[in-house]
Short mmCIF file of C-alpha atoms in Angstrom, two decimals:
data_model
loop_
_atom_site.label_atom_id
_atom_site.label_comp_id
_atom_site.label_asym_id
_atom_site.label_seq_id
_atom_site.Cartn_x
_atom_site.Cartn_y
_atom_site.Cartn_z
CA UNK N 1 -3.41 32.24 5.96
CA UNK N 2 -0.16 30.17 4.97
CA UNK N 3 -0.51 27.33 3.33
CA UNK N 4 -0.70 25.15 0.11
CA UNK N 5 -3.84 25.52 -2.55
CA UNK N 6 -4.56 24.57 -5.21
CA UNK N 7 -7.17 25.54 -8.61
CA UNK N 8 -8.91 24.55 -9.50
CA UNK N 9 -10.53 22.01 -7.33
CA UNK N 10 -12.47 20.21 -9.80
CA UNK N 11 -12.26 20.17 -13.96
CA UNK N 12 -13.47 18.10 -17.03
CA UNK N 13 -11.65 18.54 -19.93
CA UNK N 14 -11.74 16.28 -22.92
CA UNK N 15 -8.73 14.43 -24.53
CA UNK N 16 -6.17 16.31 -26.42
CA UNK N 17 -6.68 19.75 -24.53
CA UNK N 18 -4.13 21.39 -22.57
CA UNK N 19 -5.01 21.13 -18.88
CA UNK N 20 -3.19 23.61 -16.40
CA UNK N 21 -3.37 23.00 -12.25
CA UNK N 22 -2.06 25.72 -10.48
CA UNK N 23 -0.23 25.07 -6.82
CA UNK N 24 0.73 28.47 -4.68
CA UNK N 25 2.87 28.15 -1.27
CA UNK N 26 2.87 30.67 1.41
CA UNK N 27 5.76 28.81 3.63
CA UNK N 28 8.47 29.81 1.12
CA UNK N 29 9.54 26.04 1.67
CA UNK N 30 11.77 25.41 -1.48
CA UNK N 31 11.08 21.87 -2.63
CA UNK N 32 7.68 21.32 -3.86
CA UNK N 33 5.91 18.46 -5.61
CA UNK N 34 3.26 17.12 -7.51
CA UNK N 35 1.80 13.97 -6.98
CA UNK N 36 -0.96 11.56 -8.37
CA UNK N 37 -3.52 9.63 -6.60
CA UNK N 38 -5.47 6.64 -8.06
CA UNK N 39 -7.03 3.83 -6.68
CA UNK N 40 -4.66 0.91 -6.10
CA UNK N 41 -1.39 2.88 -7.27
CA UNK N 42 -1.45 5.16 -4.02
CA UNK N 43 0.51 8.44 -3.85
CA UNK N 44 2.89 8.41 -7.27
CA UNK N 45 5.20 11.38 -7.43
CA UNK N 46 5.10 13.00 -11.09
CA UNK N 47 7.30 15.54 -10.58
CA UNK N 48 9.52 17.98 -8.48
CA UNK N 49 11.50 21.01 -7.95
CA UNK N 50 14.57 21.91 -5.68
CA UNK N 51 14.14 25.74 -6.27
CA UNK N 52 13.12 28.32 -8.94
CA UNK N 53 14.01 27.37 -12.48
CA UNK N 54 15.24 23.69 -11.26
CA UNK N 55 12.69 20.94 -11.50
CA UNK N 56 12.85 17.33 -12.07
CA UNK N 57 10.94 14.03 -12.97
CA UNK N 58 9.49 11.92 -10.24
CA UNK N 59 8.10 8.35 -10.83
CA UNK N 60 5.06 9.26 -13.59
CA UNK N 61 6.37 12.09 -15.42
CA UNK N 62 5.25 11.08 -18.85
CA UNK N 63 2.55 13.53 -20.38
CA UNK N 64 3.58 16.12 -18.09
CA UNK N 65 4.93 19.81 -17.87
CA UNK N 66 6.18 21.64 -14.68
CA UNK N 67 7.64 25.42 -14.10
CA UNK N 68 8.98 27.19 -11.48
CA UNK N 69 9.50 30.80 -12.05
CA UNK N 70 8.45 32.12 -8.39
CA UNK N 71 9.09 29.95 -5.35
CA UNK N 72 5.87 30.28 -4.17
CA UNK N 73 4.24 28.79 -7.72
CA UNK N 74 4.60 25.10 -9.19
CA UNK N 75 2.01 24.45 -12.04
CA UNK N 76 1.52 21.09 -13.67
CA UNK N 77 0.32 21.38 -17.30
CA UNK N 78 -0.89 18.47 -19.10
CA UNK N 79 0.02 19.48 -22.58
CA UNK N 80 -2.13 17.08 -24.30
CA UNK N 81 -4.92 15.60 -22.20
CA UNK N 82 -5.29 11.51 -22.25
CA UNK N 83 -8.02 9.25 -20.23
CA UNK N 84 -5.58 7.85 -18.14
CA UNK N 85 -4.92 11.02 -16.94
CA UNK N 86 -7.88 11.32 -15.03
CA UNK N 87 -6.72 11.62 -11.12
CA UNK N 88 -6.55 13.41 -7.94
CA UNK N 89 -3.79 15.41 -8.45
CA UNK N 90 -1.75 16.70 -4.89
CA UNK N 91 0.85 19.52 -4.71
CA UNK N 92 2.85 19.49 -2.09
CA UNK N 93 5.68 21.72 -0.08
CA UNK N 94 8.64 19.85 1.82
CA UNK N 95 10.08 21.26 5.44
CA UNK N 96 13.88 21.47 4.52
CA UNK N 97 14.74 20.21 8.65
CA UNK N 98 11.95 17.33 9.24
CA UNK N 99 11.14 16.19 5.58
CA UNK N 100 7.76 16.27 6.36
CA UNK N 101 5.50 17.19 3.45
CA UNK N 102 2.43 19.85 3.81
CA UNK N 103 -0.40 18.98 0.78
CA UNK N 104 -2.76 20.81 -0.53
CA UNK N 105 -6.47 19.45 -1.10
CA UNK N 106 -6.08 18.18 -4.41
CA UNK N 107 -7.41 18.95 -7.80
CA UNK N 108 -9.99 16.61 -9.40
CA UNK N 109 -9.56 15.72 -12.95
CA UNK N 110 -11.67 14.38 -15.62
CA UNK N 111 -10.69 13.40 -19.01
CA UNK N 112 -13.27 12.49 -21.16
CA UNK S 1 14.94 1.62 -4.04
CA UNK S 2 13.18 3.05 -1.07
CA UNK S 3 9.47 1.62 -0.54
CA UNK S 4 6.66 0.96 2.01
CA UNK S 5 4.08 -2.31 1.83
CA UNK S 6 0.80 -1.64 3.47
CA UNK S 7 -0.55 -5.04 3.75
CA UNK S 8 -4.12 -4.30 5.01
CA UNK S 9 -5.81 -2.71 1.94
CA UNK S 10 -9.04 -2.48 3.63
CA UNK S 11 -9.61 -3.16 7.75
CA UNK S 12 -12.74 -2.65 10.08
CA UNK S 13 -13.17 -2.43 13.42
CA UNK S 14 -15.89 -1.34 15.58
CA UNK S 15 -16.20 1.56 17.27
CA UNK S 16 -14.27 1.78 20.61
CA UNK S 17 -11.89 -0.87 19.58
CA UNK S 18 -8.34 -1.19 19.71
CA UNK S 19 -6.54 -0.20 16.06
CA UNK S 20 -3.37 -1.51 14.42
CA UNK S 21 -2.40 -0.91 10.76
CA UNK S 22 0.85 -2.36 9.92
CA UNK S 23 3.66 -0.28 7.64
CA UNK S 24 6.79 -2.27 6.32
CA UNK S 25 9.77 0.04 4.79
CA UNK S 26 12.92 -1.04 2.39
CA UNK S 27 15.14 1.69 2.76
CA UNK S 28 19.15 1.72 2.70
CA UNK S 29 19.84 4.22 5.24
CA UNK S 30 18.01 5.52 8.61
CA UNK S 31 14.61 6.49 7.57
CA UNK S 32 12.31 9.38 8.74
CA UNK S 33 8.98 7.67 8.88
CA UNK S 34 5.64 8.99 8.62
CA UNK S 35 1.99 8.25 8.93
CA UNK S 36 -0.63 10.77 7.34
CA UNK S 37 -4.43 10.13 7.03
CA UNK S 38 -6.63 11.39 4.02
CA UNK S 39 -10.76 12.48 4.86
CA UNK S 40 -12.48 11.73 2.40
CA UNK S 41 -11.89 15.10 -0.51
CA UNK S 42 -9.11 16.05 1.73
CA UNK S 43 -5.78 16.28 1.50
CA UNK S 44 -3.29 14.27 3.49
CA UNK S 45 -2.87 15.43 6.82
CA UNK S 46 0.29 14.76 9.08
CA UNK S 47 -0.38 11.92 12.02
CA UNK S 48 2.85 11.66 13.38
CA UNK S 49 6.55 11.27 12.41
CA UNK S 50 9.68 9.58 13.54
CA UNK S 51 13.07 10.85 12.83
CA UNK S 52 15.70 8.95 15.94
CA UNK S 53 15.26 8.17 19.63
CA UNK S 54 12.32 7.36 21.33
CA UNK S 55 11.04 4.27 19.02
CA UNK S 56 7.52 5.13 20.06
CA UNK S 57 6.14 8.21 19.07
CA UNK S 58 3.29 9.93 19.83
CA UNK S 59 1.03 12.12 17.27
CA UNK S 60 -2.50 13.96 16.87
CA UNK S 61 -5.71 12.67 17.57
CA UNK S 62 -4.72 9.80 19.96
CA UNK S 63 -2.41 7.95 17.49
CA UNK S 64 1.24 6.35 18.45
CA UNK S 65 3.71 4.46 16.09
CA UNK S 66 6.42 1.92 17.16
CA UNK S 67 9.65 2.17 15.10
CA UNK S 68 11.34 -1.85 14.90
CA UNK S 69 14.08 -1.16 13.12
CA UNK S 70 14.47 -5.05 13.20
CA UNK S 71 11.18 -5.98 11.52
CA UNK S 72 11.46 -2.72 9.06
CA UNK S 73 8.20 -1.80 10.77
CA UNK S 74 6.66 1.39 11.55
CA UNK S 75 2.90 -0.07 13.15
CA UNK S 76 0.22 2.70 13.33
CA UNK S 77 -2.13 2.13 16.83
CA UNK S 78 -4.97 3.16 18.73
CA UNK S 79 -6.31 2.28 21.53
CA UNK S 80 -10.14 3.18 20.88
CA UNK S 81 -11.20 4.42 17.58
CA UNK S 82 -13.70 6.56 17.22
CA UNK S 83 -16.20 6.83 14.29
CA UNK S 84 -14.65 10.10 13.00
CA UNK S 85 -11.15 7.88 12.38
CA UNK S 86 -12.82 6.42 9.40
CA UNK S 87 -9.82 7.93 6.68
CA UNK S 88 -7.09 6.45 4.36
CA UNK S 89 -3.84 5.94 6.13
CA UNK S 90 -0.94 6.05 4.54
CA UNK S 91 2.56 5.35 5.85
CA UNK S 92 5.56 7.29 3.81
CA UNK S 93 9.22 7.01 4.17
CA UNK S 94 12.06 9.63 3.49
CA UNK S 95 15.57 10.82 3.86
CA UNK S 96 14.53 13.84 5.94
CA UNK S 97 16.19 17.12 5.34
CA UNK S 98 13.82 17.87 2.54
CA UNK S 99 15.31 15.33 0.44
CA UNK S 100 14.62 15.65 -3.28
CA UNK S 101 12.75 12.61 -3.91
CA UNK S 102 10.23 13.76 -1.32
CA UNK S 103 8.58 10.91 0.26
CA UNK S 104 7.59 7.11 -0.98
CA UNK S 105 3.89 6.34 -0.06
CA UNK S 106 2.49 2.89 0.52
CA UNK S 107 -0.74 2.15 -1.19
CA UNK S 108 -2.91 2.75 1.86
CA UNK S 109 -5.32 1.23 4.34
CA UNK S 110 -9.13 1.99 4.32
CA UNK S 111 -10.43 2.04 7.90
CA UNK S 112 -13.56 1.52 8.05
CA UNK S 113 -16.02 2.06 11.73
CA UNK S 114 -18.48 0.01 11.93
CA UNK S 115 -21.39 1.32 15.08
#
């Protein structure tokens, strides 16, 4: 089925290990984005990317890693895992004509 | 800088009442507005959208939206809610186009239904 998902759905990791969420795309859209969700902050975007090989910082990029080798693929990697890291994390694909933006179900994560 | 006040934090209304959840915008140019809501472990899920001409737009489940362009306002209603509305709402602004900043959230509203 096309879509967004995401993996894994739910992880605990402890701080200082490298954390990697995974985001696949089936629309071929070419702007895709991660976001962060935490109670009282909302929706904050962490990072993006226009097209293979071109990504850029959103709002929260700090402690964060993104690649795009394949359009269809945008992992975040937290390179060094913190408490206040621990979110709902969202990837999402952008429609080039509305703007409207398709989201996957989010990835859980716990930092202890 | 584009951004989006959601006043109502929390709101609850009974079932079969009327809804209204307000969305301000700051944005320097015409915006493309949006209103998603988020079930509970879900992700966000489009309500409805408006990108130029008819101020009031229709979307899924029941829900309209009134563009005032005058107040910066982009009001979320229903007529009668139904238990199975209880979400997060979020209104978003854009540029539309598939702009590169994406979209700007507000913080959301928590609609509660009470029986």
């Amino acid at each position: 089925d096309a879509g967004i998902t995401q993996s894994p759905r739910y992880k605990i990791t402890e701080t200082g290990r490298q954390v990697t969420l995974m985001c696949h795309q089936t629309w071929s859209h070419s702007y895709m984005f991660w976001y962060r969700q935490d109670l009282g902050h909302g929706l904050r975007l962490i990072y993006y990317s226009a097209a293979a090989d071109i990504t850029d910082k959103g709002e929260v990029p700090d402690g964060y890693v993104v690649s795009r080798s394949k359009t269809e693929n945008f992992p975040l990697t937290l390179e060094s895992a913190t408490r206040s890291q621990t979110s709902v994390y969202f990837c999402a694909s952008n429609s080039l004509r509305t703007g409207e933006l398709f989201f996957g179900e989010g990835s859980r994560l716990t930092v202890l | 800088a584009q951004s989006v006040t959601q006043p109502d934090i929390h709101i609850t209304v009974s079932e079969g009442a009327s809804l209204e959840l307000r969305c301000n915008y700051s944005y320097g140019a015409t915006p493309y507005l949006f209103w998603y809501v988020q079930s509970p472990g879900q992700g966000l899920q489009l309500l409805l959208k408006y990108f130029s001409g008819d101020t009031l737009v229709q979307g899924i489940k029941g829900f309209e939206a009134e563009f005032k362009r005058s107040q910066s306002s982009f009001n979320l209603r229903k007529p009668s809610v139904h238990w199975s509305d209880a979400a997060e709402y979020f209104c978003a602004v854009g540029a539309g186009g598939g702009g590169a900043d994406g979209l700007t959230f507000g913080k959301g509203t928590h609609l509660i239904i009470q029986p």
